[in-house]
Coordinates of C-alpha atoms in Angstrom, one line a residue:
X1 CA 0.0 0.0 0.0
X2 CA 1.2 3.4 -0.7
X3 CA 1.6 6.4 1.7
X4 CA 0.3 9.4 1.0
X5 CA -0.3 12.6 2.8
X6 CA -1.5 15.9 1.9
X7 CA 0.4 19.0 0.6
X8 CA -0.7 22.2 1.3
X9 CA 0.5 25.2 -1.5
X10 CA 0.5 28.4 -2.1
X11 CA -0.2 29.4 -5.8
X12 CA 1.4 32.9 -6.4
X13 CA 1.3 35.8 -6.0
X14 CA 3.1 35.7 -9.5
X15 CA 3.6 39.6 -9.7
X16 CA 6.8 41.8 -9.7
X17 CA 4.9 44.1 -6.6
X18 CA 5.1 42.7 -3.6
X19 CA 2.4 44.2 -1.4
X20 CA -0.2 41.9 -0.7
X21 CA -1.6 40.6 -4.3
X22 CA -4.0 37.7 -5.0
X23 CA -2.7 33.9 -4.1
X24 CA -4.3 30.6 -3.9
X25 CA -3.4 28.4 -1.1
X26 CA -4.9 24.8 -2.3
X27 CA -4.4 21.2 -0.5
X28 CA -3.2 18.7 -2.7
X29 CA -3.9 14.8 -2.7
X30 CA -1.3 14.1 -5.5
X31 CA -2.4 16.5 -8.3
X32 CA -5.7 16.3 -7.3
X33 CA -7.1 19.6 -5.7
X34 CA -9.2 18.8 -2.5
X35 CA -9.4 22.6 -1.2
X36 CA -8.8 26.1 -2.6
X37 CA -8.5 29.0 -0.4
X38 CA -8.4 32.5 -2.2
X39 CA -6.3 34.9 -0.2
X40 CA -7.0 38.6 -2.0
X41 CA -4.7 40.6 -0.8
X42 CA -4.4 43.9 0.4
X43 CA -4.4 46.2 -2.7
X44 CA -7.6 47.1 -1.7
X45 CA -6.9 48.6 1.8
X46 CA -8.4 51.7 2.2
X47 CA -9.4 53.8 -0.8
X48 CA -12.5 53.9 0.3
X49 CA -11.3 55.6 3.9
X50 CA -9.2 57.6 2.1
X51 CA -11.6 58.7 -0.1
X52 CA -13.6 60.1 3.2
X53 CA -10.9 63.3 3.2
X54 CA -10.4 64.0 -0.5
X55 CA -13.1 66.2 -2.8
X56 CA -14.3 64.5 -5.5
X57 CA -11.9 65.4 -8.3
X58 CA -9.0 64.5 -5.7
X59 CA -10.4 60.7 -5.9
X60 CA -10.3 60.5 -9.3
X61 CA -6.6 59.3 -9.6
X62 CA -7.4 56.5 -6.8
X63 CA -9.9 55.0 -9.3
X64 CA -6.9 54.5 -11.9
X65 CA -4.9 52.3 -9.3
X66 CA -7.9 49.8 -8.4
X67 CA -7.5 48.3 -11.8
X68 CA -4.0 49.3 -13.8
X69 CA -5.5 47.7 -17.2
X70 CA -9.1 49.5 -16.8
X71 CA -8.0 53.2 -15.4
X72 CA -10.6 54.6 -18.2
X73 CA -13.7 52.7 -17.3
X74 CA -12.9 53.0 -13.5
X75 CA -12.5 56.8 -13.9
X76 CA -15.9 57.0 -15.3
X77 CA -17.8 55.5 -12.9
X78 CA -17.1 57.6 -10.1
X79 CA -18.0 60.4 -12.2
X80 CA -21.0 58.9 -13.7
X81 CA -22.1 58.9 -10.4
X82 CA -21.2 62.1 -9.4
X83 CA -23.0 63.8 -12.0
X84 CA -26.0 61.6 -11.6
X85 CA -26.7 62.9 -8.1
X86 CA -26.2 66.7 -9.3
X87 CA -28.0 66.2 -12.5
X88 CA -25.3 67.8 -14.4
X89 CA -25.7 67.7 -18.7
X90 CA -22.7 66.6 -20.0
X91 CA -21.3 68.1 -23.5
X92 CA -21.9 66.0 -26.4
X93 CA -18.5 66.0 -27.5
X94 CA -16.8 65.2 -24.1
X95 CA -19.5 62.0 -24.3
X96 CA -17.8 61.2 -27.6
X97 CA -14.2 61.1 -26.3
X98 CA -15.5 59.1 -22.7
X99 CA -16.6 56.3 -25.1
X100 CA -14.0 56.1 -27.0
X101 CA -11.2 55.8 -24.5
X102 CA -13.4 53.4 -22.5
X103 CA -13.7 50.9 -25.4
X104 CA -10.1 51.6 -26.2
X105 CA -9.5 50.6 -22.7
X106 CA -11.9 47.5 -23.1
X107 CA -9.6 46.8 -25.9
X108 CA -6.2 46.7 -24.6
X109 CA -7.5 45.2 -21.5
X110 CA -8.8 42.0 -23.1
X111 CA -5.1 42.0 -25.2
X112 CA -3.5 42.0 -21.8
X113 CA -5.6 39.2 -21.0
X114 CA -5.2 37.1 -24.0
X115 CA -1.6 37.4 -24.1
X116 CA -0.8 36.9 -20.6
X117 CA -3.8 33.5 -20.8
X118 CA -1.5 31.8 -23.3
X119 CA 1.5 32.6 -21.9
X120 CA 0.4 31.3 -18.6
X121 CA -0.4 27.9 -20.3
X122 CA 2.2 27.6 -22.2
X123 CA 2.4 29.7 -25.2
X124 CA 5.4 32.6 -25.7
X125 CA 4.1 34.5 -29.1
X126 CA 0.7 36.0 -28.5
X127 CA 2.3 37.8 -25.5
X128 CA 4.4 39.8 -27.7
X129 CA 2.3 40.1 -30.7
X130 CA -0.8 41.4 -27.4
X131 CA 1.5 43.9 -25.9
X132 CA 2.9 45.2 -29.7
X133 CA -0.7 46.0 -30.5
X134 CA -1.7 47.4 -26.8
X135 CA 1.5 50.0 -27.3
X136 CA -0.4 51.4 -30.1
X137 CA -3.6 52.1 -27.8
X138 CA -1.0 53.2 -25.2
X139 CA 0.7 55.7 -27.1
X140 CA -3.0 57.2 -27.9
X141 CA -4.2 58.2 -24.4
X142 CA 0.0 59.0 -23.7
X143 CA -1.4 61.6 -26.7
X144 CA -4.5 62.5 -25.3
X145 CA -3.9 62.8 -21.4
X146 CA 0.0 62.4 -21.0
X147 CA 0.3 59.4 -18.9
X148 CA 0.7 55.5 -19.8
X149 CA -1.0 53.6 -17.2
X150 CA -2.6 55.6 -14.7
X151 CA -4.7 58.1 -17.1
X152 CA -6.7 60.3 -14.3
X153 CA -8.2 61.8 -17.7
X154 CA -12.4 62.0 -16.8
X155 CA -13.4 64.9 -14.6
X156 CA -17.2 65.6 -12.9
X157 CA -18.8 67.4 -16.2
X158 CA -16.8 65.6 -18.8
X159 CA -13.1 65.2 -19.5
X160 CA -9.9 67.2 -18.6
X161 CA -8.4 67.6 -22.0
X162 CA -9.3 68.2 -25.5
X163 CA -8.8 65.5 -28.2
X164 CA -5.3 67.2 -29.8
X165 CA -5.2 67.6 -33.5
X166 CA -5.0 64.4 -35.5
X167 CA -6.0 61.9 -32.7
X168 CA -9.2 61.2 -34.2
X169 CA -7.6 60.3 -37.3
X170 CA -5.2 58.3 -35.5
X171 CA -7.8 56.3 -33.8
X172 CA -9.7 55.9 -37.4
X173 CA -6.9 54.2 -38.9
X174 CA -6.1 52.0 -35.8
X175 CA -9.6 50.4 -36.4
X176 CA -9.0 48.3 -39.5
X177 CA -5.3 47.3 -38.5
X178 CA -6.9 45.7 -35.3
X179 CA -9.5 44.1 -37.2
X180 CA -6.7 42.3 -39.6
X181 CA -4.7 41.6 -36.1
X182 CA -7.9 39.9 -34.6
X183 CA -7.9 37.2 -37.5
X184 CA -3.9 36.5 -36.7
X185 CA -5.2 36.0 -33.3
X186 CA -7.5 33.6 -34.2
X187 CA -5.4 32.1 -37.1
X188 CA -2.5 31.5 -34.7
X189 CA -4.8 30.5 -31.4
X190 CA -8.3 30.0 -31.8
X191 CA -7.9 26.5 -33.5
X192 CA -4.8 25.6 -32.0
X193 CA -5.5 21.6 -31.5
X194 CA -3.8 21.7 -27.9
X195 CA -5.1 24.6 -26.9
X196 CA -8.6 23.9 -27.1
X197 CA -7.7 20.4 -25.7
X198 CA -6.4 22.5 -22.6
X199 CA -9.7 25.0 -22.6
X200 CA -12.7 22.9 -23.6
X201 CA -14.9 21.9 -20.8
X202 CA -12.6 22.9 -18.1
X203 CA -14.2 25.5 -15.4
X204 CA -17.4 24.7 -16.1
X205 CA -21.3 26.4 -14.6
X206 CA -24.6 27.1 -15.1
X207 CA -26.4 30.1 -15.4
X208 CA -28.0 29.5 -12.1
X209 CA -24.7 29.1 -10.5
X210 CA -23.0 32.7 -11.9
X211 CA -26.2 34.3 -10.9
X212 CA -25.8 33.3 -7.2
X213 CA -22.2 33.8 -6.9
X214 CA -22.9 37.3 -8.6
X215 CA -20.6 37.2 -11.4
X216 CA -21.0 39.7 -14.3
X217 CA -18.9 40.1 -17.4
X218 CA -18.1 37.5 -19.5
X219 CA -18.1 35.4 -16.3
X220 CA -21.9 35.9 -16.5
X221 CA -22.8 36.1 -20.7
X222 CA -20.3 32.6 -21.0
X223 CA -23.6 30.8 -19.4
X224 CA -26.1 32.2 -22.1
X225 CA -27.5 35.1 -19.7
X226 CA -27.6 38.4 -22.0
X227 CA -26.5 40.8 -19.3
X228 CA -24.4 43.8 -20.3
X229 CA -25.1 47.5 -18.8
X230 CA -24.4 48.8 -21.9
X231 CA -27.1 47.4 -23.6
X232 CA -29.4 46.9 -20.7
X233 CA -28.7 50.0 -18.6
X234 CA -27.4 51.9 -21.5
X235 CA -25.3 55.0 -19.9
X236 CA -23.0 57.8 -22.0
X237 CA -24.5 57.6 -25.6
X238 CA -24.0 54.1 -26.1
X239 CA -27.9 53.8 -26.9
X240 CA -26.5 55.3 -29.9
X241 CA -24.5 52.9 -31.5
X242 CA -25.2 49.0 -33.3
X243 CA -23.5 46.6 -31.4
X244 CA -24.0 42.6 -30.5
X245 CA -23.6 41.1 -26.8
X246 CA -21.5 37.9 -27.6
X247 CA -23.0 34.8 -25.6
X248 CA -21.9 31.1 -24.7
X249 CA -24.2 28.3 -23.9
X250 CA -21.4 25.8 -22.2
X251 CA -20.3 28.3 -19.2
X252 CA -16.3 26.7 -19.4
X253 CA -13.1 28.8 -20.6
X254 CA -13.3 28.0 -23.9
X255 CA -16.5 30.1 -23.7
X256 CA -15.4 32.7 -21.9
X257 CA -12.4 32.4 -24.3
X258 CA -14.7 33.0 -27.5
X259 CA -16.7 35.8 -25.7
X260 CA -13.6 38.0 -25.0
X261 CA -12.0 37.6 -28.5
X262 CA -15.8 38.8 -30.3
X263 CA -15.9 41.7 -27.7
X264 CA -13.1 43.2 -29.5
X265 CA -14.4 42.6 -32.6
X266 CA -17.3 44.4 -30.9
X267 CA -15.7 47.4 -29.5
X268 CA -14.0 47.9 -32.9
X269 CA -17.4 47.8 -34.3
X270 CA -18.4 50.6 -31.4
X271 CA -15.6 52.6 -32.0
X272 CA -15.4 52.6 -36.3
X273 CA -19.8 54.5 -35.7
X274 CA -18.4 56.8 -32.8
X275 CA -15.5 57.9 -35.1
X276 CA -18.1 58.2 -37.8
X277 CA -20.3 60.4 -35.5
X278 CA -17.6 62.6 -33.8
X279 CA -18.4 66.0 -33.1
X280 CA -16.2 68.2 -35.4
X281 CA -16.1 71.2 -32.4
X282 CA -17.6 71.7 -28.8
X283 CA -17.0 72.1 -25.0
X284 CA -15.4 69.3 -23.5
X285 CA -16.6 70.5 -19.9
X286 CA -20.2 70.8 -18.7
X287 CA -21.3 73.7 -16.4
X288 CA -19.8 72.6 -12.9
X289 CA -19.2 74.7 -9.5
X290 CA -16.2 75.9 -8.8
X291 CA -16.3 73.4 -5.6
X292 CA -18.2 70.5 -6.2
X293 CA -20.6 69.5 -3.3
X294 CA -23.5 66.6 -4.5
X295 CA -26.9 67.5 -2.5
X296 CA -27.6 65.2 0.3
X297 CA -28.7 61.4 -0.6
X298 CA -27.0 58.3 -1.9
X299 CA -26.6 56.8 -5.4
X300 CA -25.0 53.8 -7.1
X301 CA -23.9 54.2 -10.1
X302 CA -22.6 51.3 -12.6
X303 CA -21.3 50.4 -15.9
X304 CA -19.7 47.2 -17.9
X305 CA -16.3 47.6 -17.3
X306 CA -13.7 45.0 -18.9
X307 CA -14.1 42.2 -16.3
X308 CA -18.0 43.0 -15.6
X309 CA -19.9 45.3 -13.5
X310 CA -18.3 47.7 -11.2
X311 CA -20.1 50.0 -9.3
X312 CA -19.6 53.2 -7.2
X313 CA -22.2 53.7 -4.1
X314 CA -22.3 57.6 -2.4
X315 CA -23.5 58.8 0.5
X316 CA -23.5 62.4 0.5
X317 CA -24.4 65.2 3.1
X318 CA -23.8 67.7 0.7
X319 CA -20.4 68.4 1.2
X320 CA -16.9 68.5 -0.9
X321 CA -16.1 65.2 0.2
X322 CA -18.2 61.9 0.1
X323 CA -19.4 60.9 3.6
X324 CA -19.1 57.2 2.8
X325 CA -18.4 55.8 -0.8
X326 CA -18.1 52.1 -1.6
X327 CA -16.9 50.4 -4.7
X328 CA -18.2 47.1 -6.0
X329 CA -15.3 45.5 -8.1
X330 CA -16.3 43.2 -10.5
X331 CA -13.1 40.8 -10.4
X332 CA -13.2 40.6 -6.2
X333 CA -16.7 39.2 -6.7
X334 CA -15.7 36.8 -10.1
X335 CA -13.5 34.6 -7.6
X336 CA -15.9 34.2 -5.3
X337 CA -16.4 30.8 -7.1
X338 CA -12.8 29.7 -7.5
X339 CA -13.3 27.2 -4.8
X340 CA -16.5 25.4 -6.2
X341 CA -14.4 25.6 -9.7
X342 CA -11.1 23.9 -8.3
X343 CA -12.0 21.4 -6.3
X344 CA -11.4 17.9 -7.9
X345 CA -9.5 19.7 -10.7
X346 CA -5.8 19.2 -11.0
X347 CA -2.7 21.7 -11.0
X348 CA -2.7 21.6 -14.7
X349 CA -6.4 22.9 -14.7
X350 CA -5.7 25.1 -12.2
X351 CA -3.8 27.9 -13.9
X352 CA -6.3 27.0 -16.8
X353 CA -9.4 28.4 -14.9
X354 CA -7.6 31.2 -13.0
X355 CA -6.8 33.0 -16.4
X356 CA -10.2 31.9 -17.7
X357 CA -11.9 34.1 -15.2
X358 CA -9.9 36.9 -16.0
X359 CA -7.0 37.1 -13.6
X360 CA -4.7 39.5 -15.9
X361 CA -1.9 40.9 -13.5
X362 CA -2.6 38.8 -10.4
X363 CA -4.4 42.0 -8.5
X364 CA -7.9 41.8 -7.4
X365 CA -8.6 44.9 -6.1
X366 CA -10.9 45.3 -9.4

């Protein structure tokens, strides 16, 4: 008879930072997983408190550090919400260029994701080809709002700078060199015999299952349930543009795998109509107080960021700063179900699944 005992490992963090990102500690009976423990971290300790002594415009910058690949979309919500409670009108052409950066964003986030996915299980070249075409995106909003990563670019009543001369342009001929991109993707992936070996079936749920763990995103749609804010609680002007919500009916990462590669194809879609429909002149900044002080109440405000639906909830008493403010982060409520999905999987699967819900840069914070 052979002896065996249990192991117990930790899985990560596998980031350069070292203060406190996402791990997994999992007991092992061979290579069999018999329990999985997330441990999130402590990137999320204490915006929220923080946010409690700052004015409105001062937590703006905070937003761009819960999520480094998602600054855009994370900027916007706070806002969104901001103006919603001071029933502010936003200038049309400020709408325009808040769209346009958050599907960029959506854009390069979901290449982060795919190159970093196949790298973690085993394959070198979409990395580079991912990050080649995310500089381009990169070097846009360095254009626009002189930063890389951290982009602090949306203000309450619209956006901080103007579009500068030629961007547009540039944006419009990015479109149909992403498109050809897209089908190299696919080309060198998509039908890749091992990789789909590696993806299909793996991680599997119902619809019923995402809905009571609460995931969104393409956590949620990979299960068949046509759920994204931007068609269903449209916000901006995206009512405005033709767009599909992609859908899977399996719930496994090779669905959420197909999902995230049509997005793109999606947001390109988004993006080639918003270019179309640009406002040739306007104010980028709505009419806003010189110190901005929401009236008394609470809102939450929330819209389909890259990784699902995150959400900004504000208590006001009608002062500069928020008396309570509360973000809901989309990727800290995905892997709520990492347990229930590892749990009689093995190692191999294991890193499978973790990039299948989306873990990009090993930081949960969003």
């Amino acid at each position: 008879m052979i002896r065996t005992e249990e192991l117990l490992l930790n899985v990560g963090p596998q980031h350069p930072s070292t203060h406190g990102v996402f791990r997994i500690v999992v007991k092992l009976d061979g290579e069999v997983i018999k329990e999985a423990t997330p441990v999130m971290g402590y990137l999320h300790r204490g915006t929220e408190k923080l946010a409690e002594d700052l004015n409105y415009t001062q937590i703006i910058p905070y937003t761009d550090r819960m999520d480094y690949v998602s600054a855009m979309t994370n900027n916007y919500v706070l806002v969104d919400a901001v103006e919603k409670m001071m029933q502010l009108e936003i200038p049309e052409r400020a709408e325009f260029l808040r769209l346009i950066v958050m599907e960029l964003q959506r854009l390069a986030s979901h290449m982060v994701w795919w190159g970093t996915y196949l790298l973690d299980i085993g394959a070198m070249s979409p990395f580079l080809y991912a990050f080649r075409d995310r500089e381009i995106i990169i070097d846009l909003f360095n254009e626009l709002c002189g930063a890389r990563l951290t982009y602090n670019y949306m203000r309450v009543g619209g956006v901080k700078w103007d579009a500068p001369t030629g961007w547009i342009d540039k944006v419009r001929e990015f479109i149909p060199y992403m498109k050809k991109k897209l089908v190299e993707y696919d080309n060198l992936v998509s039908g890749n015999e091992i990789f789909l070996q590696r993806i299909i079936g793996v991680g599997k749920y119902d619809a019923q299952t995402a809905i009571d763990y609460g995931l969104s995103g393409a956590n949620l749609r990979c299960t068949g349930v046509n759920w994204d804010l931007r068609k269903n609680e449209p916000y901006s002007i995206y009512d405005r543009f033709d767009f599909d919500v992609p859908l899977g009916t399996n719930g496994d990462c090779y669905d959420r795998y197909v999902i995230r590669m049509e997005e793109m194809r999606q947001t390109l879609r988004i993006l080639e109509q918003a270019i179309e429909q640009f406002p040739k002149d306007g104010e980028i900044m709505g009419k806003v107080p010189r110190v901005i002080r929401p009236p008394a109440g609470e809102i939450y405000a929330r819209i389909e960021s890259p990784r699902g639906e995150i959400g900004a909830y504000i208590v006001s008493k009608g002062k500069a700063e928020p008396y309570r403010l509360k973000f809901r982060r989309p990727s800290f409520v995905n892997l709520q179900i990492l347990p229930k999905l590892l749990v009689g999987e093995t190692m191999t699967n294991l890193i499978t699944i973790l990039g299948g819900v989306d873990i990009v840069v090993g930081e949960v914070d969003c």
